[in-house]
Amino acid sequence: DTAVSQTPKYLVTQMGNDKSIKCEQNLGHDTMYWYKQDSKKFLKIMFSYNNKELIINETVPNRFSPKSPDKAHLNLHINSLELGDSAVYFCASSQDRGVGTGELFFGEGSRLTVL
Amino acid sequence: SQKIEQNSEALNIQEGKTATLTCNYTNYSPAYLQWYRQDPGRGPVFLLLIRENEKEKRKERLKVTFDTTLKQSLFHITASQPADSATYLCALRPDSWGKLQFGAGTQVVVTP
């Protein structure tokens, strides 16, 4: 069973379109994250949710809107896609804050290409 | 501003030798530091965590040191194997409540 799964794995779309990436974790974790990895392989945090509540919101364009329907799911919707949004987006989860080692469990990534 | 620096140049090493990677940080007082491995096209996978009051941690052929005075962590792969070829990322969290920030990673290539 995949611990953190995200779909789709690949996404190719035109500029200006709207797209969504879905993420689910079956680890029972309370905290989920979206990270963006650009062409230079630098992983940058975008958002974090703890028990459906937004706790980290980095300086990300408001075209990006996360949504957590329950603590096992965290989706990312992107409006009006731009060329610079092309990257690999990783979903991750961790134990509740303050508990355990805080290690992150990552999904396999969703590679977004904007043409 | 807070910074995490890893050697951006790939580390090429012969099988059987020890690979040593460096992670330097500035303007952090981390409670602990983590190391991850990332293979091409895959998500990072957690390897080791070392706390601020620990000098050294080992896991099989991996060894991590943490020097809070130098603001540096070293990651060693002993008796390296071609299967160890990957990118290794260090990550810092100021405390259990803070966000985990990653370095850019160092690619390791182990040749037979």
PDB file of N, CA, C and O in Angstrom, chain A residues 4-9 11 19-25 31-37 42-50 54-60 64-70 72-78 87-94 104-112, chain B residues 99-102:
ATOM      1  N   VAL A   4       1.824   7.684   0.817  1.00  0.00           N
ATOM      2  CA  VAL A   4       1.383   8.988   0.347  1.00  0.00           C
ATOM      3  C   VAL A   4       1.258   8.884  -1.172  1.00  0.00           C
ATOM      4  O   VAL A   4       2.247   8.637  -1.852  1.00  0.00           O
ATOM      5  N   SER A   5       0.061   9.051  -1.671  1.00  0.00           N
ATOM      6  CA  SER A   5      -0.145   8.924  -3.109  1.00  0.00           C
ATOM      7  C   SER A   5      -0.712  10.216  -3.655  1.00  0.00           C
ATOM      8  O   SER A   5      -1.570  10.848  -3.053  1.00  0.00           O
ATOM      9  N   GLN A   6      -0.209  10.614  -4.810  1.00  0.00           N
ATOM     10  CA  GLN A   6      -0.679  11.839  -5.436  1.00  0.00           C
ATOM     11  C   GLN A   6      -0.954  11.580  -6.910  1.00  0.00           C
ATOM     12  O   GLN A   6      -0.261  10.798  -7.560  1.00  0.00           O
ATOM     13  N   THR A   7      -1.955  12.250  -7.430  1.00  0.00           N
ATOM     14  CA  THR A   7      -2.337  12.109  -8.827  1.00  0.00           C
ATOM     15  C   THR A   7      -2.696  13.471  -9.400  1.00  0.00           C
ATOM     16  O   THR A   7      -3.235  14.341  -8.691  1.00  0.00           O
ATOM     17  N   PRO A   8      -2.385  13.706 -10.681  1.00  0.00           N
ATOM     18  CA  PRO A   8      -1.701  12.777 -11.586  1.00  0.00           C
ATOM     19  C   PRO A   8      -0.190  12.830 -11.402  1.00  0.00           C
ATOM     20  O   PRO A   8       0.329  13.750 -10.773  1.00  0.00           O
ATOM     21  N   LYS A   9       0.511  11.873 -11.963  1.00  0.00           N
ATOM     22  CA  LYS A   9       1.974  11.879 -11.882  1.00  0.00           C
ATOM     23  C   LYS A   9       2.562  12.876 -12.896  1.00  0.00           C
ATOM     24  O   LYS A   9       3.595  13.489 -12.651  1.00  0.00           O
ATOM     25  N   LEU A  11       1.416  16.043 -15.742  1.00  0.00           N
ATOM     26  CA  LEU A  11       0.365  16.967 -16.138  1.00  0.00           C
ATOM     27  C   LEU A  11       0.970  17.946 -17.133  1.00  0.00           C
ATOM     28  O   LEU A  11       1.896  18.695 -16.808  1.00  0.00           O
ATOM     29  N   LYS A  19      -5.750  23.758 -13.131  1.00  0.00           N
ATOM     30  CA  LYS A  19      -5.538  22.330 -12.918  1.00  0.00           C
ATOM     31  C   LYS A  19      -5.476  22.020 -11.430  1.00  0.00           C
ATOM     32  O   LYS A  19      -5.190  22.905 -10.599  1.00  0.00           O
ATOM     33  N   SER A  20      -5.729  20.752 -11.102  1.00  0.00           N
ATOM     34  CA  SER A  20      -5.674  20.305  -9.707  1.00  0.00           C
ATOM     35  C   SER A  20      -4.795  19.075  -9.567  1.00  0.00           C
ATOM     36  O   SER A  20      -4.705  18.249 -10.483  1.00  0.00           O
ATOM     37  N   ILE A  21      -4.141  18.990  -8.418  1.00  0.00           N
ATOM     38  CA  ILE A  21      -3.380  17.800  -8.041  1.00  0.00           C
ATOM     39  C   ILE A  21      -3.958  17.301  -6.721  1.00  0.00           C
ATOM     40  O   ILE A  21      -4.233  18.097  -5.815  1.00  0.00           O
ATOM     41  N   LYS A  22      -4.153  15.974  -6.655  1.00  0.00           N
ATOM     42  CA  LYS A  22      -4.756  15.410  -5.451  1.00  0.00           C
ATOM     43  C   LYS A  22      -3.727  14.603  -4.670  1.00  0.00           C
ATOM     44  O   LYS A  22      -2.814  14.011  -5.250  1.00  0.00           O
ATOM     45  N   CYS A  23      -3.904  14.580  -3.347  1.00  0.00           N
ATOM     46  CA  CYS A  23      -2.991  13.834  -2.489  1.00  0.00           C
ATOM     47  C   CYS A  23      -3.765  13.150  -1.375  1.00  0.00           C
ATOM     48  O   CYS A  23      -4.683  13.740  -0.776  1.00  0.00           O
ATOM     49  N   GLU A  24      -3.357  11.904  -1.110  1.00  0.00           N
ATOM     50  CA  GLU A  24      -3.984  11.147  -0.033  1.00  0.00           C
ATOM     51  C   GLU A  24      -2.898  10.421   0.752  1.00  0.00           C
ATOM     52  O   GLU A  24      -1.943   9.908   0.161  1.00  0.00           O
ATOM     53  N   GLN A  25      -3.034  10.372   2.075  1.00  0.00           N
ATOM     54  CA  GLN A  25      -2.094   9.602   2.887  1.00  0.00           C
ATOM     55  C   GLN A  25      -2.860   8.643   3.791  1.00  0.00           C
ATOM     56  O   GLN A  25      -3.914   8.992   4.334  1.00  0.00           O
ATOM     57  N   THR A  31      -0.623  16.020   9.826  1.00  0.00           N
ATOM     58  CA  THR A  31      -0.097  17.170   9.104  1.00  0.00           C
ATOM     59  C   THR A  31       0.284  16.786   7.680  1.00  0.00           C
ATOM     60  O   THR A  31       0.922  15.753   7.462  1.00  0.00           O
ATOM     61  N   MET A  32      -0.126  17.608   6.732  1.00  0.00           N
ATOM     62  CA  MET A  32       0.202  17.385   5.326  1.00  0.00           C
ATOM     63  C   MET A  32       0.773  18.657   4.718  1.00  0.00           C
ATOM     64  O   MET A  32       0.507  19.766   5.213  1.00  0.00           O
ATOM     65  N   TYR A  33       1.551  18.482   3.659  1.00  0.00           N
ATOM     66  CA  TYR A  33       2.301  19.597   3.081  1.00  0.00           C
ATOM     67  C   TYR A  33       2.254  19.529   1.553  1.00  0.00           C
ATOM     68  O   TYR A  33       2.107  18.456   0.961  1.00  0.00           O
ATOM     69  N   TRP A  34       2.454  20.677   0.943  1.00  0.00           N
ATOM     70  CA  TRP A  34       2.807  20.758  -0.469  1.00  0.00           C
ATOM     71  C   TRP A  34       4.169  21.441  -0.576  1.00  0.00           C
ATOM     72  O   TRP A  34       4.385  22.513   0.006  1.00  0.00           O
ATOM     73  N   TYR A  35       5.064  20.766  -1.316  1.00  0.00           N
ATOM     74  CA  TYR A  35       6.365  21.327  -1.630  1.00  0.00           C
ATOM     75  C   TYR A  35       6.479  21.459  -3.142  1.00  0.00           C
ATOM     76  O   TYR A  35       5.923  20.655  -3.890  1.00  0.00           O
ATOM     77  N   LYS A  36       7.248  22.449  -3.575  1.00  0.00           N
ATOM     78  CA  LYS A  36       7.522  22.632  -5.000  1.00  0.00           C
ATOM     79  C   LYS A  36       9.014  22.417  -5.224  1.00  0.00           C
ATOM     80  O   LYS A  36       9.841  22.977  -4.493  1.00  0.00           O
ATOM     81  N   GLN A  37       9.357  21.597  -6.222  1.00  0.00           N
ATOM     82  CA  GLN A  37      10.763  21.385  -6.568  1.00  0.00           C
ATOM     83  C   GLN A  37      10.991  21.908  -7.978  1.00  0.00           C
ATOM     84  O   GLN A  37      10.431  21.380  -8.936  1.00  0.00           O
ATOM     85  N   PHE A  42      15.584  22.445  -6.044  1.00  0.00           N
ATOM     86  CA  PHE A  42      15.413  23.010  -4.720  1.00  0.00           C
ATOM     87  C   PHE A  42      13.978  22.793  -4.250  1.00  0.00           C
ATOM     88  O   PHE A  42      13.029  23.216  -4.911  1.00  0.00           O
ATOM     89  N   LEU A  43      13.822  22.128  -3.095  1.00  0.00           N
ATOM     90  CA  LEU A  43      12.496  21.839  -2.529  1.00  0.00           C
ATOM     91  C   LEU A  43      12.061  23.006  -1.651  1.00  0.00           C
ATOM     92  O   LEU A  43      12.710  23.327  -0.666  1.00  0.00           O
ATOM     93  N   LYS A  44      10.930  23.579  -1.982  1.00  0.00           N
ATOM     94  CA  LYS A  44      10.465  24.743  -1.241  1.00  0.00           C
ATOM     95  C   LYS A  44       9.046  24.499  -0.720  1.00  0.00           C
ATOM     96  O   LYS A  44       8.164  24.111  -1.496  1.00  0.00           O
ATOM     97  N   ILE A  45       8.839  24.751   0.573  1.00  0.00           N
ATOM     98  CA  ILE A  45       7.512  24.517   1.129  1.00  0.00           C
ATOM     99  C   ILE A  45       6.532  25.575   0.623  1.00  0.00           C
ATOM    100  O   ILE A  45       6.883  26.753   0.471  1.00  0.00           O
ATOM    101  N   MET A  46       5.320  25.121   0.350  1.00  0.00           N
ATOM    102  CA  MET A  46       4.269  26.039  -0.089  1.00  0.00           C
ATOM    103  C   MET A  46       3.211  26.179   1.002  1.00  0.00           C
ATOM    104  O   MET A  46       2.892  27.280   1.443  1.00  0.00           O
ATOM    105  N   PHE A  47       2.663  25.053   1.402  1.00  0.00           N
ATOM    106  CA  PHE A  47       1.569  25.053   2.375  1.00  0.00           C
ATOM    107  C   PHE A  47       1.724  23.884   3.330  1.00  0.00           C
ATOM    108  O   PHE A  47       2.327  22.869   3.002  1.00  0.00           O
ATOM    109  N   SER A  48       1.104  24.054   4.517  1.00  0.00           N
ATOM    110  CA  SER A  48       0.990  22.942   5.433  1.00  0.00           C
ATOM    111  C   SER A  48      -0.365  23.017   6.125  1.00  0.00           C
ATOM    112  O   SER A  48      -0.825  24.109   6.494  1.00  0.00           O
ATOM    113  N   TYR A  49      -0.982  21.865   6.278  1.00  0.00           N
ATOM    114  CA  TYR A  49      -2.260  21.755   6.975  1.00  0.00           C
ATOM    115  C   TYR A  49      -2.098  20.797   8.142  1.00  0.00           C
ATOM    116  O   TYR A  49      -1.450  19.752   8.023  1.00  0.00           O
ATOM    117  N   ASN A  50      -2.699  21.146   9.265  1.00  0.00           N
ATOM    118  CA  ASN A  50      -2.745  20.268  10.417  1.00  0.00           C
ATOM    119  C   ASN A  50      -4.200  20.050  10.772  1.00  0.00           C
ATOM    120  O   ASN A  50      -4.910  21.001  11.114  1.00  0.00           O
ATOM    121  N   LEU A  54      -5.112  25.288   7.957  1.00  0.00           N
ATOM    122  CA  LEU A  54      -3.911  25.838   7.330  1.00  0.00           C
ATOM    123  C   LEU A  54      -2.979  26.404   8.386  1.00  0.00           C
ATOM    124  O   LEU A  54      -3.374  27.291   9.162  1.00  0.00           O
ATOM    125  N   ILE A  55      -1.738  25.900   8.459  1.00  0.00           N
ATOM    126  CA  ILE A  55      -0.804  26.388   9.461  1.00  0.00           C
ATOM    127  C   ILE A  55       0.431  27.040   8.848  1.00  0.00           C
ATOM    128  O   ILE A  55       1.101  27.820   9.499  1.00  0.00           O
ATOM    129  N   ILE A  56       0.768  26.695   7.622  1.00  0.00           N
ATOM    130  CA  ILE A  56       1.876  27.341   6.937  1.00  0.00           C
ATOM    131  C   ILE A  56       1.388  27.774   5.564  1.00  0.00           C
ATOM    132  O   ILE A  56       0.815  26.986   4.826  1.00  0.00           O
ATOM    133  N   ASN A  57       1.604  29.032   5.261  1.00  0.00           N
ATOM    134  CA  ASN A  57       1.232  29.560   3.957  1.00  0.00           C
ATOM    135  C   ASN A  57       2.374  30.466   3.531  1.00  0.00           C
ATOM    136  O   ASN A  57       2.457  31.603   3.953  1.00  0.00           O
ATOM    137  N   GLU A  58       3.279  29.901   2.735  1.00  0.00           N
ATOM    138  CA  GLU A  58       4.434  30.672   2.311  1.00  0.00           C
ATOM    139  C   GLU A  58       4.023  31.713   1.276  1.00  0.00           C
ATOM    140  O   GLU A  58       2.869  31.781   0.875  1.00  0.00           O
ATOM    141  N   THR A  59       4.982  32.496   0.863  1.00  0.00           N
ATOM    142  CA  THR A  59       4.684  33.531  -0.124  1.00  0.00           C
ATOM    143  C   THR A  59       4.452  32.877  -1.470  1.00  0.00           C
ATOM    144  O   THR A  59       5.371  32.688  -2.268  1.00  0.00           O
ATOM    145  N   VAL A  60       3.220  32.482  -1.678  1.00  0.00           N
ATOM    146  CA  VAL A  60       2.831  31.778  -2.889  1.00  0.00           C
ATOM    147  C   VAL A  60       1.737  32.594  -3.559  1.00  0.00           C
ATOM    148  O   VAL A  60       0.870  33.118  -2.863  1.00  0.00           O
ATOM    149  N   PHE A  64      -2.641  29.790  -6.366  1.00  0.00           N
ATOM    150  CA  PHE A  64      -2.523  28.464  -5.768  1.00  0.00           C
ATOM    151  C   PHE A  64      -3.452  28.385  -4.560  1.00  0.00           C
ATOM    152  O   PHE A  64      -3.324  29.194  -3.631  1.00  0.00           O
ATOM    153  N   SER A  65      -4.357  27.425  -4.581  1.00  0.00           N
ATOM    154  CA  SER A  65      -5.269  27.304  -3.451  1.00  0.00           C
ATOM    155  C   SER A  65      -5.311  25.854  -2.986  1.00  0.00           C
ATOM    156  O   SER A  65      -5.778  24.972  -3.712  1.00  0.00           O
ATOM    157  N   PRO A  66      -4.812  25.610  -1.773  1.00  0.00           N
ATOM    158  CA  PRO A  66      -4.909  24.259  -1.217  1.00  0.00           C
ATOM    159  C   PRO A  66      -6.276  24.043  -0.594  1.00  0.00           C
ATOM    160  O   PRO A  66      -6.954  25.000  -0.201  1.00  0.00           O
ATOM    161  N   LYS A  67      -6.638  22.766  -0.503  1.00  0.00           N
ATOM    162  CA  LYS A  67      -7.896  22.440   0.156  1.00  0.00           C
ATOM    163  C   LYS A  67      -7.755  21.082   0.832  1.00  0.00           C
ATOM    164  O   LYS A  67      -7.274  20.134   0.223  1.00  0.00           O
ATOM    165  N   SER A  68      -8.156  21.016   2.083  1.00  0.00           N
ATOM    166  CA  SER A  68      -8.056  19.768   2.829  1.00  0.00           C
ATOM    167  C   SER A  68      -9.447  19.356   3.303  1.00  0.00           C
ATOM    168  O   SER A  68      -9.927  19.823   4.339  1.00  0.00           O
ATOM    169  N   PRO A  69     -10.099  18.445   2.579  1.00  0.00           N
ATOM    170  CA  PRO A  69     -11.451  18.020   2.975  1.00  0.00           C
ATOM    171  C   PRO A  69     -11.449  17.215   4.275  1.00  0.00           C
ATOM    172  O   PRO A  69     -12.440  17.238   5.014  1.00  0.00           O
ATOM    173  N   ASP A  70     -10.371  16.494   4.537  1.00  0.00           N
ATOM    174  CA  ASP A  70     -10.191  15.773   5.800  1.00  0.00           C
ATOM    175  C   ASP A  70      -8.703  15.594   6.002  1.00  0.00           C
ATOM    176  O   ASP A  70      -7.908  15.908   5.108  1.00  0.00           O
ATOM    177  N   ALA A  72      -6.723  13.244   5.873  1.00  0.00           N
ATOM    178  CA  ALA A  72      -6.016  12.295   5.026  1.00  0.00           C
ATOM    179  C   ALA A  72      -5.847  12.798   3.600  1.00  0.00           C
ATOM    180  O   ALA A  72      -5.189  12.148   2.788  1.00  0.00           O
ATOM    181  N   HIS A  73      -6.440  13.921   3.275  1.00  0.00           N
ATOM    182  CA  HIS A  73      -6.413  14.442   1.910  1.00  0.00           C
ATOM    183  C   HIS A  73      -6.000  15.905   1.883  1.00  0.00           C
ATOM    184  O   HIS A  73      -6.443  16.702   2.721  1.00  0.00           O
ATOM    185  N   LEU A  74      -5.155  16.224   0.911  1.00  0.00           N
ATOM    186  CA  LEU A  74      -4.773  17.615   0.684  1.00  0.00           C
ATOM    187  C   LEU A  74      -4.618  17.812  -0.815  1.00  0.00           C
ATOM    188  O   LEU A  74      -3.781  17.172  -1.442  1.00  0.00           O
ATOM    189  N   ASN A  75      -5.463  18.661  -1.378  1.00  0.00           N
ATOM    190  CA  ASN A  75      -5.439  18.910  -2.810  1.00  0.00           C
ATOM    191  C   ASN A  75      -4.856  20.289  -3.090  1.00  0.00           C
ATOM    192  O   ASN A  75      -4.863  21.173  -2.220  1.00  0.00           O
ATOM    193  N   LEU A  76      -4.366  20.446  -4.285  1.00  0.00           N
ATOM    194  CA  LEU A  76      -3.796  21.732  -4.701  1.00  0.00           C
ATOM    195  C   LEU A  76      -4.425  22.133  -6.022  1.00  0.00           C
ATOM    196  O   LEU A  76      -4.335  21.406  -7.003  1.00  0.00           O
ATOM    197  N   HIS A  77      -5.070  23.280  -6.030  1.00  0.00           N
ATOM    198  CA  HIS A  77      -5.672  23.797  -7.251  1.00  0.00           C
ATOM    199  C   HIS A  77      -4.879  25.019  -7.707  1.00  0.00           C
ATOM    200  O   HIS A  77      -4.543  25.877  -6.894  1.00  0.00           O
ATOM    201  N   ILE A  78      -4.605  25.053  -9.004  1.00  0.00           N
ATOM    202  CA  ILE A  78      -3.829  26.174  -9.544  1.00  0.00           C
ATOM    203  C   ILE A  78      -4.637  26.822 -10.659  1.00  0.00           C
ATOM    204  O   ILE A  78      -5.019  26.159 -11.628  1.00  0.00           O
ATOM    205  N   ALA A  87       7.072  22.639 -12.719  1.00  0.00           N
ATOM    206  CA  ALA A  87       7.900  22.126 -11.621  1.00  0.00           C
ATOM    207  C   ALA A  87       7.359  20.756 -11.245  1.00  0.00           C
ATOM    208  O   ALA A  87       6.364  20.289 -11.809  1.00  0.00           O
ATOM    209  N   VAL A  88       8.008  20.143 -10.265  1.00  0.00           N
ATOM    210  CA  VAL A  88       7.469  18.924  -9.670  1.00  0.00           C
ATOM    211  C   VAL A  88       6.885  19.307  -8.314  1.00  0.00           C
ATOM    212  O   VAL A  88       7.563  19.944  -7.498  1.00  0.00           O
ATOM    213  N   TYR A  89       5.651  18.934  -8.089  1.00  0.00           N
ATOM    214  CA  TYR A  89       4.970  19.259  -6.834  1.00  0.00           C
ATOM    215  C   TYR A  89       4.881  17.989  -6.000  1.00  0.00           C
ATOM    216  O   TYR A  89       4.389  16.960  -6.449  1.00  0.00           O
ATOM    217  N   PHE A  90       5.385  18.092  -4.768  1.00  0.00           N
ATOM    218  CA  PHE A  90       5.391  16.948  -3.870  1.00  0.00           C
ATOM    219  C   PHE A  90       4.429  17.186  -2.712  1.00  0.00           C
ATOM    220  O   PHE A  90       4.453  18.241  -2.074  1.00  0.00           O
ATOM    221  N   CYS A  91       3.647  16.161  -2.459  1.00  0.00           N
ATOM    222  CA  CYS A  91       2.825  16.128  -1.263  1.00  0.00           C
ATOM    223  C   CYS A  91       3.598  15.344  -0.194  1.00  0.00           C
ATOM    224  O   CYS A  91       4.356  14.424  -0.532  1.00  0.00           O
ATOM    225  N   ALA A  92       3.425  15.704   1.051  1.00  0.00           N
ATOM    226  CA  ALA A  92       4.097  14.993   2.143  1.00  0.00           C
ATOM    227  C   ALA A  92       3.215  15.016   3.376  1.00  0.00           C
ATOM    228  O   ALA A  92       2.290  15.829   3.488  1.00  0.00           O
ATOM    229  N   SER A  93       3.503  14.121   4.301  1.00  0.00           N
ATOM    230  CA  SER A  93       2.775  14.113   5.571  1.00  0.00           C
ATOM    231  C   SER A  93       3.750  13.826   6.700  1.00  0.00           C
ATOM    232  O   SER A  93       4.855  13.313   6.485  1.00  0.00           O
ATOM    233  N   SER A  94       3.349  14.177   7.909  1.00  0.00           N
ATOM    234  CA  SER A  94       4.162  13.892   9.098  1.00  0.00           C
ATOM    235  C   SER A  94       3.245  13.711  10.294  1.00  0.00           C
ATOM    236  O   SER A  94       2.073  14.094  10.265  1.00  0.00           O
ATOM    237  N   LEU A 104       9.331  13.642   7.327  1.00  0.00           N
ATOM    238  CA  LEU A 104       8.311  13.760   6.302  1.00  0.00           C
ATOM    239  C   LEU A 104       8.273  12.509   5.436  1.00  0.00           C
ATOM    240  O   LEU A 104       9.305  11.926   5.105  1.00  0.00           O
ATOM    241  N   PHE A 105       7.067  12.114   5.076  1.00  0.00           N
ATOM    242  CA  PHE A 105       6.855  11.027   4.132  1.00  0.00           C
ATOM    243  C   PHE A 105       6.319  11.669   2.853  1.00  0.00           C
ATOM    244  O   PHE A 105       5.263  12.317   2.884  1.00  0.00           O
ATOM    245  N   PHE A 106       7.048  11.495   1.770  1.00  0.00           N
ATOM    246  CA  PHE A 106       6.703  12.149   0.521  1.00  0.00           C
ATOM    247  C   PHE A 106       5.978  11.220  -0.437  1.00  0.00           C
ATOM    248  O   PHE A 106       6.195  10.001  -0.450  1.00  0.00           O
ATOM    249  N   GLY A 107       5.150  11.842  -1.274  1.00  0.00           N
ATOM    250  CA  GLY A 107       4.595  11.138  -2.415  1.00  0.00           C
ATOM    251  C   GLY A 107       5.628  11.090  -3.531  1.00  0.00           C
ATOM    252  O   GLY A 107       6.752  11.596  -3.380  1.00  0.00           O
ATOM    253  N   GLU A 108       5.252  10.532  -4.668  1.00  0.00           N
ATOM    254  CA  GLU A 108       6.174  10.359  -5.772  1.00  0.00           C
ATOM    255  C   GLU A 108       6.310  11.615  -6.636  1.00  0.00           C
ATOM    256  O   GLU A 108       7.138  11.658  -7.531  1.00  0.00           O
ATOM    257  N   GLY A 109       5.483  12.584  -6.379  1.00  0.00           N
ATOM    258  CA  GLY A 109       5.597  13.838  -7.124  1.00  0.00           C
ATOM    259  C   GLY A 109       4.645  13.898  -8.307  1.00  0.00           C
ATOM    260  O   GLY A 109       4.265  12.872  -8.879  1.00  0.00           O
ATOM    261  N   SER A 110       4.264  15.117  -8.657  1.00  0.00           N
ATOM    262  CA  SER A 110       3.451  15.375  -9.843  1.00  0.00           C
ATOM    263  C   SER A 110       4.193  16.391 -10.686  1.00  0.00           C
ATOM    264  O   SER A 110       4.409  17.533 -10.255  1.00  0.00           O
ATOM    265  N   ARG A 111       4.621  15.955 -11.877  1.00  0.00           N
ATOM    266  CA  ARG A 111       5.401  16.855 -12.737  1.00  0.00           C
ATOM    267  C   ARG A 111       4.446  17.664 -13.599  1.00  0.00           C
ATOM    268  O   ARG A 111       3.734  17.108 -14.433  1.00  0.00           O
ATOM    269  N   LEU A 112       4.439  18.952 -13.369  1.00  0.00           N
ATOM    270  CA  LEU A 112       3.568  19.870 -14.118  1.00  0.00           C
ATOM    271  C   LEU A 112       4.395  20.596 -15.170  1.00  0.00           C
ATOM    272  O   LEU A 112       5.408  21.211 -14.852  1.00  0.00           O
TER     273      LEU A 112
ATOM    274  N   LYS B  99       8.565  24.901  10.290  1.00  0.00           N
ATOM    275  CA  LYS B  99       8.534  24.257   8.980  1.00  0.00           C
ATOM    276  C   LYS B  99       9.896  23.662   8.663  1.00  0.00           C
ATOM    277  O   LYS B  99      10.936  24.190   9.077  1.00  0.00           O
ATOM    278  N   LEU B 100       9.894  22.579   7.936  1.00  0.00           N
ATOM    279  CA  LEU B 100      11.117  21.900   7.537  1.00  0.00           C
ATOM    280  C   LEU B 100      11.631  22.535   6.255  1.00  0.00           C
ATOM    281  O   LEU B 100      10.944  22.563   5.250  1.00  0.00           O
ATOM    282  N   GLN B 101      12.872  23.048   6.328  1.00  0.00           N
ATOM    283  CA  GLN B 101      13.480  23.688   5.158  1.00  0.00           C
ATOM    284  C   GLN B 101      14.588  22.791   4.632  1.00  0.00           C
ATOM    285  O   GLN B 101      15.361  22.246   5.406  1.00  0.00           O
ATOM    286  N   PHE B 102      14.686  22.682   3.306  1.00  0.00           N
ATOM    287  CA  PHE B 102      15.642  21.778   2.688  1.00  0.00           C
ATOM    288  C   PHE B 102      16.792  22.530   2.036  1.00  0.00           C
ATOM    289  O   PHE B 102      16.618  23.642   1.523  1.00  0.00           O
TER     290      PHE B 102
END
